[in-house]
mmCIF file of C-alpha atoms in Angstrom:
data_model
loop_
_atom_site.group_PDB
_atom_site.id
_atom_site.type_symbol
_atom_site.label_atom_id
_atom_site.label_comp_id
_atom_site.label_asym_id
_atom_site.label_seq_id
_atom_site.Cartn_x
_atom_site.Cartn_y
_atom_site.Cartn_z
ATOM 1 C CA MET A 1 -13.598 7.229 -4.004
ATOM 2 C CA THR A 2 -16.513 9.657 -3.886
ATOM 3 C CA ASN A 3 -19.143 9.368 -1.176
ATOM 4 C CA SER A 4 -21.771 8.283 -3.682
ATOM 5 C CA ASP A 5 -19.414 5.510 -4.877
ATOM 6 C CA PHE A 6 -18.968 4.424 -1.277
ATOM 7 C CA ASN A 7 -22.731 4.530 -0.737
ATOM 8 C CA ALA A 8 -23.045 1.858 -3.427
ATOM 9 C CA VAL A 9 -20.249 -0.201 -1.843
ATOM 10 C CA ALA A 10 -21.810 0.068 1.632
ATOM 11 C CA THR A 11 -25.249 -0.926 0.335
ATOM 12 C CA GLN A 12 -23.727 -3.986 -1.330
ATOM 13 C CA LEU A 13 -21.796 -4.882 1.846
ATOM 14 C CA ASN A 14 -25.005 -4.568 3.888
ATOM 15 C CA GLN A 15 -26.793 -6.988 1.588
ATOM 16 C CA ALA A 16 -23.893 -9.470 1.699
ATOM 17 C CA TRP A 17 -23.669 -9.261 5.507
ATOM 18 C CA ASP A 18 -27.426 -9.771 5.936
ATOM 19 C CA ALA A 19 -27.453 -12.658 3.436
ATOM 20 C CA ALA A 20 -24.616 -14.463 5.270
ATOM 21 C CA PHE A 21 -26.248 -13.915 8.677
ATOM 22 C CA ASN A 22 -29.681 -14.984 7.508
ATOM 23 C CA VAL A 23 -28.402 -18.272 6.049
ATOM 24 C CA LYS A 24 -26.636 -18.808 9.430
ATOM 25 C CA ASP A 25 -23.125 -18.788 7.922
ATOM 26 C CA HIS A 26 -21.083 -17.241 10.731
ATOM 27 C CA ALA A 27 -17.761 -17.877 8.926
ATOM 28 C CA GLN A 28 -19.025 -15.879 5.943
ATOM 29 C CA VAL A 29 -20.187 -13.103 8.299
ATOM 30 C CA VAL A 30 -16.698 -12.931 9.835
ATOM 31 C CA SER A 31 -15.068 -12.783 6.378
ATOM 32 C CA PHE A 32 -16.453 -9.227 6.105
ATOM 33 C CA TYR A 33 -14.282 -8.040 9.033
ATOM 34 C CA ASP A 34 -10.709 -6.696 9.047
ATOM 35 C CA ASP A 35 -8.104 -8.831 10.881
ATOM 36 C CA GLU A 36 -8.000 -6.164 13.609
ATOM 37 C CA ALA A 37 -11.761 -5.670 13.802
ATOM 38 C CA THR A 38 -13.720 -5.069 16.991
ATOM 39 C CA VAL A 39 -17.433 -5.555 17.616
ATOM 40 C CA LEU A 40 -18.943 -3.399 20.399
ATOM 41 C CA PRO A 41 -22.183 -5.226 21.293
ATOM 42 C CA ALA A 42 -25.041 -3.697 23.248
ATOM 43 C CA GLY A 43 -24.808 -4.982 26.820
ATOM 44 C CA ALA A 44 -21.580 -6.991 26.520
ATOM 45 C CA GLY A 45 -17.808 -6.579 26.387
ATOM 46 C CA GLN A 46 -15.947 -5.649 23.204
ATOM 47 C CA VAL A 47 -14.995 -8.523 20.904
ATOM 48 C CA ASN A 48 -11.592 -8.344 19.169
ATOM 49 C CA GLY A 49 -10.194 -10.338 16.272
ATOM 50 C CA LYS A 50 -11.451 -13.032 13.928
ATOM 51 C CA ASP A 51 -11.415 -16.012 16.328
ATOM 52 C CA ALA A 52 -13.460 -14.181 18.946
ATOM 53 C CA LEU A 53 -15.789 -12.854 16.230
ATOM 54 C CA LEU A 54 -16.445 -16.384 14.934
ATOM 55 C CA THR A 55 -17.543 -17.464 18.412
ATOM 56 C CA PHE A 56 -19.579 -14.290 18.909
ATOM 57 C CA TRP A 57 -21.563 -14.489 15.651
ATOM 58 C CA GLN A 58 -21.975 -18.261 15.912
ATOM 59 C CA GLY A 59 -23.518 -17.656 19.347
ATOM 60 C CA ALA A 60 -25.775 -14.874 18.060
ATOM 61 C CA ILE A 61 -27.047 -17.076 15.219
ATOM 62 C CA ALA A 62 -27.517 -20.055 17.571
ATOM 63 C CA SER A 63 -29.553 -17.857 19.943
ATOM 64 C CA GLY A 64 -32.261 -17.691 17.284
ATOM 65 C CA ILE A 65 -31.751 -14.222 15.785
ATOM 66 C CA VAL A 66 -33.201 -14.160 12.266
ATOM 67 C CA ASP A 67 -34.074 -11.703 9.479
ATOM 68 C CA HIS A 68 -31.210 -9.289 10.124
ATOM 69 C CA LYS A 69 -31.488 -6.179 8.003
ATOM 70 C CA LEU A 70 -29.053 -3.263 7.667
ATOM 71 C CA GLU A 71 -30.366 -0.039 6.145
ATOM 72 C CA LEU A 72 -27.984 2.715 5.189
ATOM 73 C CA ILE A 73 -28.715 6.253 6.379
ATOM 74 C CA HIS A 74 -25.442 8.007 5.521
ATOM 75 C CA ALA A 75 -21.984 6.924 4.375
ATOM 76 C CA GLU A 76 -18.683 8.706 3.733
ATOM 77 C CA ALA A 77 -15.229 7.606 2.595
ATOM 78 C CA ASP A 78 -12.011 9.497 3.313
ATOM 79 C CA GLY A 79 -8.838 7.864 2.008
ATOM 80 C CA ASN A 80 -8.519 4.357 3.441
ATOM 81 C CA LEU A 81 -11.271 4.712 6.052
ATOM 82 C CA ALA A 82 -14.999 4.940 5.514
ATOM 83 C CA PHE A 83 -18.054 4.802 7.739
ATOM 84 C CA GLN A 84 -21.764 4.176 7.570
ATOM 85 C CA ARG A 85 -24.538 5.311 9.877
ATOM 86 C CA GLY A 86 -27.528 3.064 9.573
ATOM 87 C CA HIS A 87 -30.495 1.326 11.087
ATOM 88 C CA TRP A 88 -30.646 -2.385 11.909
ATOM 89 C CA SER A 89 -33.533 -4.685 12.607
ATOM 90 C CA ALA A 90 -33.860 -8.374 13.399
ATOM 91 C CA ALA A 91 -36.219 -10.802 15.083
ATOM 92 C CA VAL A 92 -36.060 -13.676 17.527
ATOM 93 C CA VAL A 93 -38.443 -16.612 17.379
ATOM 94 C CA ASN A 94 -38.793 -18.411 20.708
ATOM 95 C CA ALA A 95 -39.510 -22.097 21.376
ATOM 96 C CA GLU A 96 -43.280 -21.408 21.258
ATOM 97 C CA GLY A 97 -42.855 -19.866 17.810
ATOM 98 C CA GLN A 98 -43.559 -16.332 19.053
ATOM 99 C CA ARG A 99 -41.725 -13.674 17.101
ATOM 100 C CA GLN A 100 -40.185 -10.601 18.731
ATOM 101 C CA SER A 101 -38.692 -7.770 16.690
ATOM 102 C CA PHE A 102 -35.696 -5.629 17.626
ATOM 103 C CA SER A 103 -34.092 -2.610 15.997
ATOM 104 C CA GLY A 104 -31.775 0.319 16.618
ATOM 105 C CA ASN A 105 -28.934 2.426 15.309
ATOM 106 C CA VAL A 106 -25.801 0.921 13.835
ATOM 107 C CA HIS A 107 -22.400 2.434 13.058
ATOM 108 C CA LEU A 108 -19.904 0.655 10.820
ATOM 109 C CA LEU A 109 -16.296 1.725 10.260
ATOM 110 C CA TYR A 110 -14.458 0.229 7.272
ATOM 111 C CA ARG A 111 -10.794 -0.040 6.353
ATOM 112 C CA LYS A 112 -9.633 -0.454 2.775
ATOM 113 C CA GLN A 113 -7.637 -3.666 2.301
ATOM 114 C CA ALA A 114 -4.497 -4.175 0.194
ATOM 115 C CA ASP A 115 -6.675 -5.762 -2.528
ATOM 116 C CA GLY A 116 -8.971 -2.719 -2.648
ATOM 117 C CA ASN A 117 -11.887 -4.339 -0.804
ATOM 118 C CA TRP A 118 -13.468 -2.658 2.232
ATOM 119 C CA LYS A 119 -13.739 -4.584 5.468
ATOM 120 C CA LEU A 120 -15.297 -3.765 8.834
ATOM 121 C CA LEU A 121 -12.934 -2.354 11.450
ATOM 122 C CA SER A 122 -15.536 -1.383 14.092
ATOM 123 C CA HIS A 123 -19.190 -2.426 14.425
ATOM 124 C CA ILE A 124 -21.368 -0.939 17.148
ATOM 125 C CA TRP A 125 -25.136 -0.876 17.605
ATOM 126 C CA ASN A 126 -27.752 -0.089 20.190
ATOM 127 C CA MET B 1 30.389 -20.449 -5.464
ATOM 128 C CA LYS B 2 26.689 -20.832 -6.211
ATOM 129 C CA ASN B 3 26.026 -21.367 -2.507
ATOM 130 C CA CYS B 4 27.925 -18.204 -1.607
ATOM 131 C CA LYS B 5 25.780 -16.236 -4.061
ATOM 132 C CA SER B 6 22.592 -17.692 -2.588
ATOM 133 C CA ILE B 7 23.743 -16.851 0.919
ATOM 134 C CA ALA B 8 24.601 -13.313 -0.163
ATOM 135 C CA VAL B 9 21.187 -12.884 -1.788
ATOM 136 C CA LEU B 10 19.492 -14.308 1.300
ATOM 137 C CA ALA B 11 21.474 -11.958 3.555
ATOM 138 C CA VAL B 12 20.382 -8.955 1.481
ATOM 139 C CA LEU B 13 16.763 -10.099 1.617
ATOM 140 C CA VAL B 14 16.912 -10.568 5.389
ATOM 141 C CA LEU B 15 18.419 -7.102 5.848
ATOM 142 C CA ALA B 16 15.748 -5.599 3.592
ATOM 143 C CA ALA B 17 13.038 -7.332 5.620
ATOM 144 C CA ILE B 18 14.491 -6.069 8.909
ATOM 145 C CA ALA B 19 14.722 -2.551 7.470
ATOM 146 C CA ALA B 20 11.088 -2.748 6.320
ATOM 147 C CA VAL B 21 9.896 -3.895 9.751
ATOM 148 C CA MET B 22 11.904 -1.147 11.472
ATOM 149 C CA ALA B 23 10.556 1.490 9.093
ATOM 150 C CA TYR B 24 7.024 0.245 9.734
ATOM 151 C CA GLN B 25 7.485 0.365 13.506
ATOM 152 C CA CYS B 26 9.047 3.824 13.357
ATOM 153 C CA ASN B 27 6.113 5.067 11.303
ATOM 154 C CA ALA B 28 3.411 3.231 13.206
ATOM 155 C CA LYS B 29 4.325 4.051 16.783
ATOM 156 C CA PRO B 30 4.242 7.865 16.704
ATOM 157 C CA ASP B 31 0.844 7.718 14.934
ATOM 158 C CA LYS B 32 -0.560 5.537 17.691
ATOM 159 C CA GLU B 33 0.904 7.808 20.379
ATOM 160 C CA LYS B 34 -0.348 10.874 18.527
ATOM 161 C CA ALA B 35 -3.900 9.511 18.337
ATOM 162 C CA ASP B 36 -3.834 8.492 22.021
ATOM 163 C CA ALA B 37 -2.632 11.952 23.082
ATOM 164 C CA ILE B 38 -5.236 13.796 20.963
ATOM 165 C CA VAL B 39 -8.068 11.540 22.133
ATOM 166 C CA SER B 40 -7.038 11.810 25.782
ATOM 167 C CA GLN B 41 -7.327 15.620 25.592
ATOM 168 C CA LEU B 42 -10.637 15.478 23.704
ATOM 169 C CA ASN B 43 -12.124 13.059 26.250
ATOM 170 C CA ALA B 44 -11.064 15.219 29.198
ATOM 171 C CA ALA B 45 -12.630 18.330 27.608
ATOM 172 C CA TRP B 46 -15.845 16.484 26.703
ATOM 173 C CA ASP B 47 -16.268 14.963 30.171
ATOM 174 C CA GLU B 48 -15.534 18.346 31.799
ATOM 175 C CA ALA B 49 -18.211 20.098 29.717
ATOM 176 C CA PHE B 50 -20.614 17.303 30.706
ATOM 177 C CA VAL B 51 -19.907 17.811 34.422
ATOM 178 C CA GLN B 52 -20.524 21.544 33.861
ATOM 179 C CA ALA B 53 -23.797 20.575 32.104
ATOM 180 C CA SER B 54 -22.797 22.916 29.278
ATOM 181 C CA ALA B 55 -24.649 21.697 26.191
ATOM 182 C CA GLY B 56 -23.347 24.728 24.266
ATOM 183 C CA THR B 57 -19.703 23.811 24.957
ATOM 184 C CA ILE B 58 -20.294 20.131 24.198
ATOM 185 C CA SER B 59 -21.888 20.968 20.851
ATOM 186 C CA THR B 60 -18.700 22.821 19.807
ATOM 187 C CA TYR B 61 -16.802 19.510 20.034
ATOM 188 C CA TYR B 62 -18.777 18.141 17.065
ATOM 189 C CA ASP B 63 -18.165 18.620 13.350
ATOM 190 C CA ALA B 64 -20.781 20.847 11.647
ATOM 191 C CA ASN B 65 -22.203 17.601 10.172
ATOM 192 C CA GLY B 66 -21.646 15.603 13.350
ATOM 193 C CA SER B 67 -24.171 12.956 14.378
ATOM 194 C CA LEU B 68 -25.252 11.169 17.539
ATOM 195 C CA LEU B 69 -26.560 7.596 17.343
ATOM 196 C CA PRO B 70 -28.257 7.362 20.749
ATOM 197 C CA ALA B 71 -29.300 4.120 22.396
ATOM 198 C CA GLY B 72 -33.080 3.968 22.071
ATOM 199 C CA GLY B 73 -33.476 7.117 19.997
ATOM 200 C CA GLU B 74 -33.361 8.507 16.481
ATOM 201 C CA GLN B 75 -30.071 9.760 15.059
ATOM 202 C CA VAL B 76 -29.336 13.439 15.735
ATOM 203 C CA THR B 77 -27.379 15.559 13.227
ATOM 204 C CA GLY B 78 -26.021 19.105 13.379
ATOM 205 C CA THR B 79 -24.734 21.444 16.082
ATOM 206 C CA LYS B 80 -28.111 22.844 17.234
ATOM 207 C CA ALA B 81 -29.840 19.443 17.425
ATOM 208 C CA ILE B 82 -26.839 17.991 19.287
ATOM 209 C CA ALA B 83 -26.888 20.861 21.812
ATOM 210 C CA ASP B 84 -30.628 20.278 22.368
ATOM 211 C CA PHE B 85 -30.084 16.543 22.841
ATOM 212 C CA TRP B 86 -27.466 16.975 25.581
ATOM 213 C CA SER B 87 -29.405 19.797 27.156
ATOM 214 C CA GLY B 88 -32.372 17.402 27.499
ATOM 215 C CA LEU B 89 -30.222 14.797 29.268
ATOM 216 C CA PHE B 90 -28.764 17.396 31.648
ATOM 217 C CA ALA B 91 -32.310 18.452 32.531
ATOM 218 C CA LYS B 92 -33.062 14.829 33.455
ATOM 219 C CA GLY B 93 -30.121 14.869 35.900
ATOM 220 C CA LEU B 94 -27.446 12.950 34.013
ATOM 221 C CA THR B 95 -23.935 13.820 35.214
ATOM 222 C CA ASP B 96 -20.412 12.517 35.893
ATOM 223 C CA HIS B 97 -19.800 11.238 32.371
ATOM 224 C CA HIS B 98 -16.513 9.431 32.012
ATOM 225 C CA ILE B 99 -14.896 8.103 28.838
ATOM 226 C CA GLU B 100 -12.336 5.319 29.253
ATOM 227 C CA THR B 101 -10.347 4.672 26.085
ATOM 228 C CA VAL B 102 -9.883 1.087 24.917
ATOM 229 C CA GLU B 103 -8.274 1.623 21.495
ATOM 230 C CA THR B 104 -7.535 4.492 19.119
ATOM 231 C CA GLY B 105 -6.355 4.714 15.546
ATOM 232 C CA ILE B 106 -5.505 7.489 13.114
ATOM 233 C CA VAL B 107 -5.751 7.171 9.337
ATOM 234 C CA GLY B 108 -5.293 10.352 7.308
ATOM 235 C CA ASN B 109 -7.832 12.933 8.472
ATOM 236 C CA THR B 110 -9.819 10.508 10.604
ATOM 237 C CA ILE B 111 -9.311 9.273 14.172
ATOM 238 C CA TYR B 112 -11.433 6.526 15.703
ATOM 239 C CA GLN B 113 -11.788 5.685 19.360
ATOM 240 C CA ARG B 114 -13.293 2.577 20.941
ATOM 241 C CA ALA B 115 -14.087 3.157 24.585
ATOM 242 C CA LYS B 116 -16.310 2.503 27.556
ATOM 243 C CA TRP B 117 -18.579 5.194 28.972
ATOM 244 C CA SER B 118 -20.164 5.610 32.351
ATOM 245 C CA ALA B 119 -22.455 8.249 33.826
ATOM 246 C CA VAL B 120 -24.616 8.875 36.866
ATOM 247 C CA LEU B 121 -28.282 9.826 37.044
ATOM 248 C CA LYS B 122 -28.717 12.071 40.071
ATOM 249 C CA GLY B 123 -31.228 10.849 42.636
ATOM 250 C CA VAL B 124 -34.216 13.198 42.904
ATOM 251 C CA ASP B 125 -36.050 13.690 46.235
ATOM 252 C CA GLY B 126 -33.679 11.483 48.215
ATOM 253 C CA ALA B 127 -33.648 8.638 45.672
ATOM 254 C CA GLU B 128 -30.385 6.750 45.174
ATOM 255 C CA PRO B 129 -28.261 7.867 42.200
ATOM 256 C CA GLN B 130 -28.199 5.342 39.347
ATOM 257 C CA ASN B 131 -25.097 4.300 37.420
ATOM 258 C CA PHE B 132 -25.133 3.641 33.686
ATOM 259 C CA GLY B 133 -22.465 2.533 31.251
ATOM 260 C CA GLY B 134 -21.652 0.673 28.055
ATOM 261 C CA ASN B 135 -19.576 0.657 24.901
ATOM 262 C CA LEU B 136 -18.740 3.812 22.985
ATOM 263 C CA HIS B 137 -17.429 4.507 19.495
ATOM 264 C CA LEU B 138 -16.257 7.957 18.389
ATOM 265 C CA LEU B 139 -15.092 9.031 14.963
ATOM 266 C CA TYR B 140 -13.266 12.370 14.649
ATOM 267 C CA LYS B 141 -12.565 14.466 11.554
ATOM 268 C CA LYS B 142 -9.654 16.856 11.244
ATOM 269 C CA GLN B 143 -10.886 20.418 10.714
ATOM 270 C CA ASP B 144 -9.329 23.036 8.415
ATOM 271 C CA ASP B 145 -7.730 24.699 11.476
ATOM 272 C CA GLY B 146 -6.043 21.409 12.485
ATOM 273 C CA SER B 147 -8.381 20.683 15.415
ATOM 274 C CA TRP B 148 -10.325 17.402 15.661
ATOM 275 C CA LYS B 149 -14.099 17.260 15.973
ATOM 276 C CA ILE B 150 -16.561 14.427 16.441
ATOM 277 C CA LEU B 151 -18.187 13.209 13.246
ATOM 278 C CA THR B 152 -20.105 10.292 14.759
ATOM 279 C CA HIS B 153 -20.817 9.368 18.386
ATOM 280 C CA THR B 154 -22.402 5.971 19.001
ATOM 281 C CA TRP B 155 -23.040 4.195 22.303
ATOM 282 C CA ASN B 156 -25.010 1.374 23.805
#
């Protein structure tokens, strides 16, 4: 797979991830991760495996995070691994309806699955 | 007779499965050990250059297209920009960087490392030193000479 092919794949995966998060479907969010995936959150311990990821993303969605957006900066594929450097943004709306925006860098590592699909192996942001 | 045949077929299948598992383990384990050994050396060298506050040395540990994804800053790409970035942090008094590996993996010409980092900000004018730390993700690319260099370096 050429890097420009993977760019298209990564862009599509970003849109699917954001769509699942923004409709508050944590199970759909977790379906984008490899069985051995790890999330490395800002300010918390690393989260390993699908069960822990379900709890993690359910908690993030329940905490009121909305409008998650992943924007690709650079992506490369090499054999069965690929990565994306990007930018993320999201917002939190508090009980008084005040909106606060957050953003930062994001790095996503993907592993090619037996069926040819790419799933997230590592996900870190700041 | 039919039963005997079934048992024989089953026995062959079981043996094949055991052989497959053994082959997988034999292949998988050295890779894991190999990645751990490579990463352990790379971490020690990186941390040592940090203690020496040598931005020039640190920048040689990155691929020519290497990138930093700093917490609270724009992404930094290329050897010169990476050297300048670390040089700026050394000037602010950051020292004693330590990488503690959590998990490594090697696939083809790529190694990934999930880790924890910690560092100390020196106290200026009698102020107490401050400790910092968080999660770290490093991706390495095998170079033409067989060495491994950092392609992406992300922390929070």
